[in-house]
């Protein structure tokens, strides 16, 4: 508190010095012999106290950083008043101060024009064509947040003194190598905080298993976003770090022992209080209020979202808009691409790679209206802020996230089901949208997968893994090659063909066959053109992936005696 009082006092004194004429005669026009008598003491004290109160109130309730640059508008107004009320040399001096304040104000106002190139260079992304194929033996974190939130609300009876609280902000995280949603229990109003003093804990829910139930974890939290006065989390952070530049909301993070911490991303302006670059986090123990400052390179391992989704969304906008500067972003719009607003957290969607690292996904589309083709997509590491932009196969036109949602809407138009949280994956070598489908009440109905390049290839099932199995077959029927990269062991077997089934699929033929070892296999003539000659009784040598599916995908097939 002492910092904000001192800051307010300094602003009050400076304001009074600038506004009040130093000589009494300049205000009242008294005789020369009275000019040396101090006539500004009472107005000086009055303006100092009034400005102190206003400054304290403004900065206390807004939690704005207490850097003097934050006062640039106020400085222009105060110096203008001081100049008008002064005379002679004093007016000249204060006029110069006003002119300097005005020039600085113009500099701050036009900063977005001249720092656009700097913003773009700051967030310039490495470019690649396509992300690695998804390991089809794993389960993507695909439970939609709206569904998770509904389940947590229905389990709110686990919370003691339920009427005091409400469910806080939902976010995804990895805890003990499992992907879970977490949501703190927050106060539902001022009087509930006044009587309750602390919140009792938080909820967790699996982000991969839609049949799982929420768990309430007890953990007393005193410093929270819904607390008031000195116990308000953002104010508590501001009081301890008055000059830090924060961007994005506070987030709850859980360590592997289940202990909760709140974090907030801080950084620096690009220029002139404009733009933002993430540099670190402030971490708060919500029970004790203890604060810790970490640079991004030193963030504890259990922290997944060190860079706030708001900061990543801002970074995406810089990369998409300012490739050729500020004016091009408004008029010519050459090579401009707009980040999607379909993300689940500040227009980005958190996803995890196979190493358990969290990334923020965003697809980019054209600024032209009515265009639903995707220009590319980005993945931003949530701990470091480093991003990669994927162009996709430039020979194909990929459908954007909005297009995928529209397909689902038309597919289930009678049931009025809607898609949520579309994320682009590389399934079996094919860029594909995975979208959870919810009914009008927000309950999960199925998982929909559609090819980004071939929207006519789509499937849906009750679980992501069931949808993946169906999608593999749909791709083979559609004539696409299937290139999985799961951890399934590659095996070899020889035997006699007992049954064969062939199905024409576009320009290719899909061959399913049963060996005398009672195992079923499937192969497309696209990957092995001689497979169309397979018949019952043939002796074959098969290399396949042991995915434990009903029909095992064949990587290589040799028919004994054929073409010998």
GROMACS .gro file of C-alpha atoms in nm, residues 175-506:
model
  332
  175UNK     CA    1  -0.161  -3.308  -1.417
  176UNK     CA    2   0.028  -3.630  -1.341
  177UNK     CA    3   0.052  -3.700  -1.716
  178UNK     CA    4  -0.325  -3.682  -1.758
  179UNK     CA    5  -0.509  -3.410  -1.946
  180UNK     CA    6  -0.774  -3.253  -1.726
  181UNK     CA    7  -0.998  -2.950  -1.708
  182UNK     CA    8  -0.968  -2.747  -1.390
  183UNK     CA    9  -1.202  -2.478  -1.263
  184UNK     CA   10  -1.177  -2.294  -0.931
  185UNK     CA   11  -1.474  -2.236  -0.705
  186UNK     CA   12  -1.530  -1.858  -0.683
  187UNK     CA   13  -1.737  -1.627  -0.464
  188UNK     CA   14  -2.075  -1.538  -0.611
  189UNK     CA   15  -2.080  -1.179  -0.478
  190UNK     CA   16  -1.945  -0.923  -0.233
  191UNK     CA   17  -2.148  -1.030   0.070
  192UNK     CA   18  -2.067  -1.396   0.008
  193UNK     CA   19  -1.698  -1.302   0.013
  194UNK     CA   20  -1.749  -1.092   0.326
  195UNK     CA   21  -1.901  -1.389   0.508
  196UNK     CA   22  -1.694  -1.665   0.352
  197UNK     CA   23  -1.344  -1.510   0.346
  198UNK     CA   24  -1.195  -1.802   0.150
  199UNK     CA   25  -1.299  -2.043  -0.126
  200UNK     CA   26  -1.294  -2.417  -0.057
  201UNK     CA   27  -1.117  -2.561  -0.364
  202UNK     CA   28  -1.149  -2.650  -0.731
  203UNK     CA   29  -1.292  -2.910  -0.972
  204UNK     CA   30  -1.106  -3.141  -1.206
  205UNK     CA   31  -1.244  -3.343  -1.498
  206UNK     CA   32  -1.080  -3.563  -1.759
  207UNK     CA   33  -1.029  -3.385  -2.093
  208UNK     CA   34  -1.007  -3.715  -2.285
  209UNK     CA   35  -1.283  -3.931  -2.131
  210UNK     CA   36  -1.631  -3.789  -2.181
  211UNK     CA   37  -1.779  -4.048  -1.944
  212UNK     CA   38  -1.564  -3.940  -1.649
  213UNK     CA   39  -1.718  -3.751  -1.359
  214UNK     CA   40  -1.588  -3.428  -1.201
  215UNK     CA   41  -1.392  -3.443  -0.878
  216UNK     CA   42  -1.396  -3.168  -0.618
  217UNK     CA   43  -1.054  -3.110  -0.457
  218UNK     CA   44  -1.044  -2.928  -0.125
  219UNK     CA   45  -0.788  -2.647  -0.110
  220UNK     CA   46  -0.843  -2.322   0.082
  221UNK     CA   47  -0.786  -2.015  -0.135
  222UNK     CA   48  -0.791  -1.665   0.014
  223UNK     CA   49  -0.648  -1.461  -0.274
  224UNK     CA   50  -0.881  -1.520  -0.568
  225UNK     CA   51  -1.016  -1.327  -0.869
  226UNK     CA   52  -1.358  -1.301  -0.700
  227UNK     CA   53  -1.227  -1.171  -0.366
  228UNK     CA   54  -1.240  -0.800  -0.283
  229UNK     CA   55  -1.009  -0.521  -0.166
  230UNK     CA   56  -0.665  -0.645  -0.059
  231UNK     CA   57  -0.760  -1.011  -0.110
  232UNK     CA   58  -0.848  -0.959  -0.477
  233UNK     CA   59  -0.589  -1.157  -0.671
  234UNK     CA   60  -0.515  -0.902  -0.944
  235UNK     CA   61  -0.487  -0.620  -0.689
  236UNK     CA   62  -0.262  -0.833  -0.468
  237UNK     CA   63  -0.031  -0.894  -0.765
  238UNK     CA   64  -0.037  -0.525  -0.860
  239UNK     CA   65   0.047  -0.415  -0.507
  240UNK     CA   66   0.353  -0.638  -0.508
  241UNK     CA   67   0.456  -0.553  -0.865
  242UNK     CA   68   0.333  -0.195  -0.926
  243UNK     CA   69   0.527  -0.137  -1.249
  244UNK     CA   70   0.482  -0.474  -1.421
  245UNK     CA   71   0.296  -0.484  -1.752
  246UNK     CA   72   0.041  -0.766  -1.745
  247UNK     CA   73  -0.162  -0.904  -2.033
  248UNK     CA   74  -0.440  -1.159  -2.001
  249UNK     CA   75  -0.641  -1.291  -1.711
  250UNK     CA   76  -0.508  -1.480  -1.411
  251UNK     CA   77  -0.509  -1.858  -1.452
  252UNK     CA   78  -0.521  -2.143  -1.205
  253UNK     CA   79  -0.246  -2.405  -1.235
  254UNK     CA   80  -0.223  -2.727  -1.035
  255UNK     CA   81   0.103  -2.903  -0.949
  256UNK     CA   82   0.133  -3.283  -0.948
  257UNK     CA   83   0.050  -3.293  -0.576
  258UNK     CA   84  -0.276  -3.111  -0.637
  259UNK     CA   85  -0.169  -2.779  -0.484
  260UNK     CA   86  -0.323  -2.481  -0.668
  261UNK     CA   87  -0.138  -2.169  -0.778
  262UNK     CA   88  -0.255  -1.865  -0.969
  263UNK     CA   89  -0.034  -1.722  -1.241
  264UNK     CA   90  -0.039  -1.410  -1.456
  265UNK     CA   91   0.170  -1.332  -1.763
  266UNK     CA   92   0.380  -1.017  -1.765
  267UNK     CA   93   0.601  -0.860  -2.030
  268UNK     CA   94   0.684  -0.530  -2.197
  269UNK     CA   95   0.536  -0.292  -2.449
  270UNK     CA   96   0.672  -0.295  -2.802
  271UNK     CA   97   0.691   0.086  -2.808
  272UNK     CA   98   0.505   0.375  -2.645
  273UNK     CA   99   0.269   0.168  -2.429
  274UNK     CA  100   0.155  -0.018  -2.739
  275UNK     CA  101   0.190  -0.386  -2.823
  276UNK     CA  102   0.299  -0.661  -2.587
  277UNK     CA  103   0.576  -0.919  -2.561
  278UNK     CA  104   0.550  -1.192  -2.294
  279UNK     CA  105   0.856  -1.228  -2.072
  280UNK     CA  106   0.755  -1.414  -1.758
  281UNK     CA  107   0.491  -1.494  -1.497
  282UNK     CA  108   0.401  -1.396  -1.144
  283UNK     CA  109   0.290  -1.701  -0.944
  284UNK     CA  110   0.078  -1.664  -0.630
  285UNK     CA  111   0.003  -1.911  -0.354
  286UNK     CA  112  -0.371  -1.838  -0.311
  287UNK     CA  113  -0.370  -1.955   0.049
  288UNK     CA  114  -0.084  -1.745   0.184
  289UNK     CA  115  -0.052  -1.474  -0.081
  290UNK     CA  116   0.317  -1.550  -0.132
  291UNK     CA  117   0.430  -1.431  -0.476
  292UNK     CA  118   0.711  -1.557  -0.700
  293UNK     CA  119   0.855  -1.402  -1.016
  294UNK     CA  120   0.974  -1.632  -1.298
  295UNK     CA  121   1.115  -1.555  -1.640
  296UNK     CA  122   0.966  -1.777  -1.912
  297UNK     CA  123   1.284  -1.985  -1.930
  298UNK     CA  124   1.261  -2.060  -1.556
  299UNK     CA  125   0.890  -2.135  -1.517
  300UNK     CA  126   0.824  -2.449  -1.303
  301UNK     CA  127   0.758  -2.764  -1.506
  302UNK     CA  128   0.401  -2.808  -1.383
  303UNK     CA  129   0.298  -2.472  -1.535
  304UNK     CA  130   0.141  -2.534  -1.877
  305UNK     CA  131  -0.001  -2.193  -1.970
  306UNK     CA  132   0.287  -1.958  -1.887
  307UNK     CA  133   0.200  -1.743  -2.188
  308UNK     CA  134  -0.162  -1.634  -2.153
  309UNK     CA  135  -0.403  -1.724  -2.437
  310UNK     CA  136  -0.479  -1.352  -2.470
  311UNK     CA  137  -0.110  -1.282  -2.540
  312UNK     CA  138  -0.097  -1.563  -2.797
  313UNK     CA  139  -0.412  -1.432  -2.966
  314UNK     CA  140  -0.249  -1.088  -2.987
  315UNK     CA  141   0.065  -1.245  -3.130
  316UNK     CA  142  -0.140  -1.422  -3.397
  317UNK     CA  143  -0.305  -1.095  -3.497
  318UNK     CA  144   0.037  -0.929  -3.538
  319UNK     CA  145   0.158  -1.212  -3.757
  320UNK     CA  146  -0.154  -1.215  -3.972
  321UNK     CA  147  -0.206  -0.839  -4.014
  322UNK     CA  148   0.136  -0.676  -4.031
  323UNK     CA  149   0.327  -0.885  -4.283
  324UNK     CA  150   0.361  -0.577  -4.506
  325UNK     CA  151   0.314  -0.304  -4.246
  326UNK     CA  152   0.030  -0.106  -4.096
  327UNK     CA  153  -0.123   0.060  -4.404
  328UNK     CA  154  -0.135  -0.267  -4.598
  329UNK     CA  155  -0.338  -0.418  -4.312
  330UNK     CA  156  -0.607  -0.155  -4.375
  331UNK     CA  157  -0.611  -0.104  -4.750
  332UNK     CA  158  -0.420  -0.331  -4.990
  333UNK     CA  159  -0.431  -0.632  -4.751
  334UNK     CA  160  -0.173  -0.817  -4.960
  335UNK     CA  161  -0.091  -1.152  -4.792
  336UNK     CA  162  -0.302  -1.051  -4.489
  337UNK     CA  163  -0.461  -1.343  -4.303
  338UNK     CA  164  -0.705  -1.328  -4.015
  339UNK     CA  165  -0.681  -1.561  -3.713
  340UNK     CA  166  -0.999  -1.754  -3.640
  341UNK     CA  167  -1.224  -1.662  -3.349
  342UNK     CA  168  -1.341  -2.021  -3.294
  343UNK     CA  169  -1.091  -2.096  -3.017
  344UNK     CA  170  -1.204  -2.193  -2.669
  345UNK     CA  171  -0.976  -1.954  -2.476
  346UNK     CA  172  -0.936  -1.599  -2.609
  347UNK     CA  173  -0.980  -1.724  -2.969
  348UNK     CA  174  -0.715  -1.997  -2.938
  349UNK     CA  175  -0.759  -2.366  -2.851
  350UNK     CA  176  -0.515  -2.548  -2.620
  351UNK     CA  177  -0.398  -2.887  -2.749
  352UNK     CA  178  -0.121  -3.127  -2.643
  353UNK     CA  179   0.146  -3.304  -2.847
  354UNK     CA  180   0.265  -3.658  -2.780
  355UNK     CA  181   0.526  -3.537  -2.530
  356UNK     CA  182   0.249  -3.377  -2.325
  357UNK     CA  183   0.351  -3.020  -2.418
  358UNK     CA  184   0.066  -2.775  -2.452
  359UNK     CA  185   0.025  -2.560  -2.763
  360UNK     CA  186  -0.231  -2.302  -2.866
  361UNK     CA  187  -0.393  -2.379  -3.202
  362UNK     CA  188  -0.532  -2.114  -3.438
  363UNK     CA  189  -0.630  -2.135  -3.803
  364UNK     CA  190  -0.603  -1.838  -4.037
  365UNK     CA  191  -0.844  -1.742  -4.313
  366UNK     CA  192  -0.876  -1.477  -4.582
  367UNK     CA  193  -0.999  -1.125  -4.496
  368UNK     CA  194  -1.239  -1.151  -4.790
  369UNK     CA  195  -1.600  -1.208  -4.687
  370UNK     CA  196  -1.763  -1.537  -4.781
  371UNK     CA  197  -1.434  -1.725  -4.810
  372UNK     CA  198  -1.408  -2.035  -4.591
  373UNK     CA  199  -1.075  -2.167  -4.718
  374UNK     CA  200  -0.791  -2.185  -4.469
  375UNK     CA  201  -0.466  -2.004  -4.546
  376UNK     CA  202  -0.272  -2.188  -4.277
  377UNK     CA  203  -0.261  -2.254  -3.905
  378UNK     CA  204  -0.029  -2.190  -3.615
  379UNK     CA  205   0.083  -2.378  -3.305
  380UNK     CA  206   0.229  -2.171  -3.022
  381UNK     CA  207   0.416  -2.327  -2.733
  382UNK     CA  208   0.226  -2.222  -2.422
  383UNK     CA  209   0.539  -2.214  -2.205
  384UNK     CA  210   0.781  -2.031  -2.431
  385UNK     CA  211   0.558  -1.839  -2.674
  386UNK     CA  212   0.754  -1.977  -2.970
  387UNK     CA  213   0.521  -2.036  -3.265
  388UNK     CA  214   0.525  -2.231  -3.591
  389UNK     CA  215   0.306  -2.149  -3.889
  390UNK     CA  216   0.192  -2.439  -4.108
  391UNK     CA  217   0.095  -2.359  -4.465
  392UNK     CA  218  -0.066  -2.697  -4.533
  393UNK     CA  219  -0.039  -2.866  -4.871
  394UNK     CA  220  -0.032  -2.571  -5.111
  395UNK     CA  221  -0.165  -2.791  -5.391
  396UNK     CA  222  -0.489  -2.841  -5.200
  397UNK     CA  223  -0.742  -2.595  -5.063
  398UNK     CA  224  -0.808  -2.658  -4.695
  399UNK     CA  225  -1.141  -2.578  -4.537
  400UNK     CA  226  -1.118  -2.350  -4.232
  401UNK     CA  227  -1.271  -2.410  -3.888
  402UNK     CA  228  -1.586  -2.215  -3.974
  403UNK     CA  229  -1.640  -2.437  -4.278
  404UNK     CA  230  -1.611  -2.750  -4.062
  405UNK     CA  231  -1.868  -2.612  -3.818
  406UNK     CA  232  -2.105  -2.534  -4.105
  407UNK     CA  233  -2.082  -2.894  -4.231
  408UNK     CA  234  -2.179  -3.022  -3.887
  409UNK     CA  235  -2.467  -2.777  -3.865
  410UNK     CA  236  -2.602  -2.899  -4.198
  411UNK     CA  237  -2.538  -3.264  -4.109
  412UNK     CA  238  -2.749  -3.241  -3.794
  413UNK     CA  239  -2.983  -2.961  -3.898
  414UNK     CA  240  -3.297  -3.143  -3.781
  415UNK     CA  241  -3.151  -3.214  -3.437
  416UNK     CA  242  -3.007  -2.862  -3.409
  417UNK     CA  243  -2.670  -2.993  -3.295
  418UNK     CA  244  -2.366  -2.770  -3.311
  419UNK     CA  245  -1.991  -2.825  -3.327
  420UNK     CA  246  -1.750  -2.675  -3.073
  421UNK     CA  247  -1.371  -2.651  -3.041
  422UNK     CA  248  -1.262  -2.747  -3.396
  423UNK     CA  249  -0.895  -2.848  -3.404
  424UNK     CA  250  -0.694  -2.950  -3.710
  425UNK     CA  251  -0.497  -3.276  -3.682
  426UNK     CA  252  -0.290  -3.483  -3.919
  427UNK     CA  253  -0.482  -3.812  -3.911
  428UNK     CA  254  -0.321  -4.084  -4.122
  429UNK     CA  255  -0.141  -3.823  -4.334
  430UNK     CA  256  -0.463  -3.629  -4.404
  431UNK     CA  257  -0.527  -3.279  -4.266
  432UNK     CA  258  -0.852  -3.333  -4.074
  433UNK     CA  259  -1.083  -3.142  -3.845
  434UNK     CA  260  -1.183  -3.310  -3.519
  435UNK     CA  261  -1.494  -3.144  -3.375
  436UNK     CA  262  -1.700  -3.245  -3.070
  437UNK     CA  263  -2.074  -3.217  -3.140
  438UNK     CA  264  -2.311  -3.085  -2.872
  439UNK     CA  265  -2.688  -3.073  -2.854
  440UNK     CA  266  -2.886  -2.758  -2.774
  441UNK     CA  267  -2.841  -2.822  -2.400
  442UNK     CA  268  -2.464  -2.842  -2.424
  443UNK     CA  269  -2.438  -3.220  -2.385
  444UNK     CA  270  -2.186  -3.414  -2.591
  445UNK     CA  271  -2.344  -3.630  -2.862
  446UNK     CA  272  -2.055  -3.748  -3.079
  447UNK     CA  273  -1.718  -3.669  -3.233
  448UNK     CA  274  -1.707  -3.560  -3.595
  449UNK     CA  275  -1.400  -3.592  -3.820
  450UNK     CA  276  -1.391  -3.435  -4.164
  451UNK     CA  277  -1.110  -3.405  -4.416
  452UNK     CA  278  -0.995  -3.044  -4.459
  453UNK     CA  279  -0.911  -3.104  -4.826
  454UNK     CA  280  -1.198  -3.342  -4.910
  455UNK     CA  281  -1.506  -3.239  -4.706
  456UNK     CA  282  -1.706  -3.528  -4.855
  457UNK     CA  283  -1.494  -3.764  -4.641
  458UNK     CA  284  -1.638  -3.745  -4.291
  459UNK     CA  285  -1.740  -3.975  -4.005
  460UNK     CA  286  -1.874  -3.947  -3.652
  461UNK     CA  287  -1.878  -4.181  -3.352
  462UNK     CA  288  -1.929  -4.180  -2.975
  463UNK     CA  289  -1.558  -4.153  -2.892
  464UNK     CA  290  -1.258  -3.998  -3.069
  465UNK     CA  291  -1.089  -4.336  -3.107
  466UNK     CA  292  -1.398  -4.497  -3.261
  467UNK     CA  293  -1.423  -4.203  -3.499
  468UNK     CA  294  -1.056  -4.248  -3.591
  469UNK     CA  295  -1.112  -4.614  -3.682
  470UNK     CA  296  -1.406  -4.523  -3.902
  471UNK     CA  297  -1.211  -4.237  -4.052
  472UNK     CA  298  -0.929  -4.466  -4.158
  473UNK     CA  299  -1.176  -4.680  -4.350
  474UNK     CA  300  -1.343  -4.372  -4.498
  475UNK     CA  301  -1.007  -4.244  -4.620
  476UNK     CA  302  -0.926  -4.576  -4.782
  477UNK     CA  303  -1.266  -4.587  -4.948
  478UNK     CA  304  -1.212  -4.231  -5.065
  479UNK     CA  305  -0.889  -4.327  -5.234
  480UNK     CA  306  -0.658  -4.152  -4.989
  481UNK     CA  307  -0.340  -4.312  -4.863
  482UNK     CA  308  -0.330  -4.397  -4.494
  483UNK     CA  309  -0.008  -4.310  -4.313
  484UNK     CA  310  -0.036  -4.356  -3.939
  485UNK     CA  311   0.252  -4.302  -3.698
  486UNK     CA  312   0.121  -4.477  -3.391
  487UNK     CA  313   0.335  -4.680  -3.156
  488UNK     CA  314   0.174  -5.004  -3.276
  489UNK     CA  315   0.435  -5.271  -3.343
  490UNK     CA  316   0.499  -5.367  -3.703
  491UNK     CA  317   0.467  -5.743  -3.750
  492UNK     CA  318   0.497  -6.001  -4.028
  493UNK     CA  319   0.288  -6.309  -4.092
  494UNK     CA  320   0.251  -6.568  -4.368
  495UNK     CA  321  -0.060  -6.769  -4.437
  496UNK     CA  322  -0.335  -6.875  -4.673
  497UNK     CA  323  -0.618  -6.646  -4.774
  498UNK     CA  324  -0.955  -6.785  -4.656
  499UNK     CA  325  -1.192  -6.505  -4.765
  500UNK     CA  326  -1.156  -6.193  -4.985
  501UNK     CA  327  -1.384  -5.892  -5.020
  502UNK     CA  328  -1.317  -5.618  -5.276
  503UNK     CA  329  -1.491  -5.282  -5.287
  504UNK     CA  330  -1.448  -5.016  -5.553
  505UNK     CA  331  -1.366  -4.677  -5.399
  506UNK     CA  332  -1.311  -4.398  -5.649
   0.00000   0.00000   0.00000
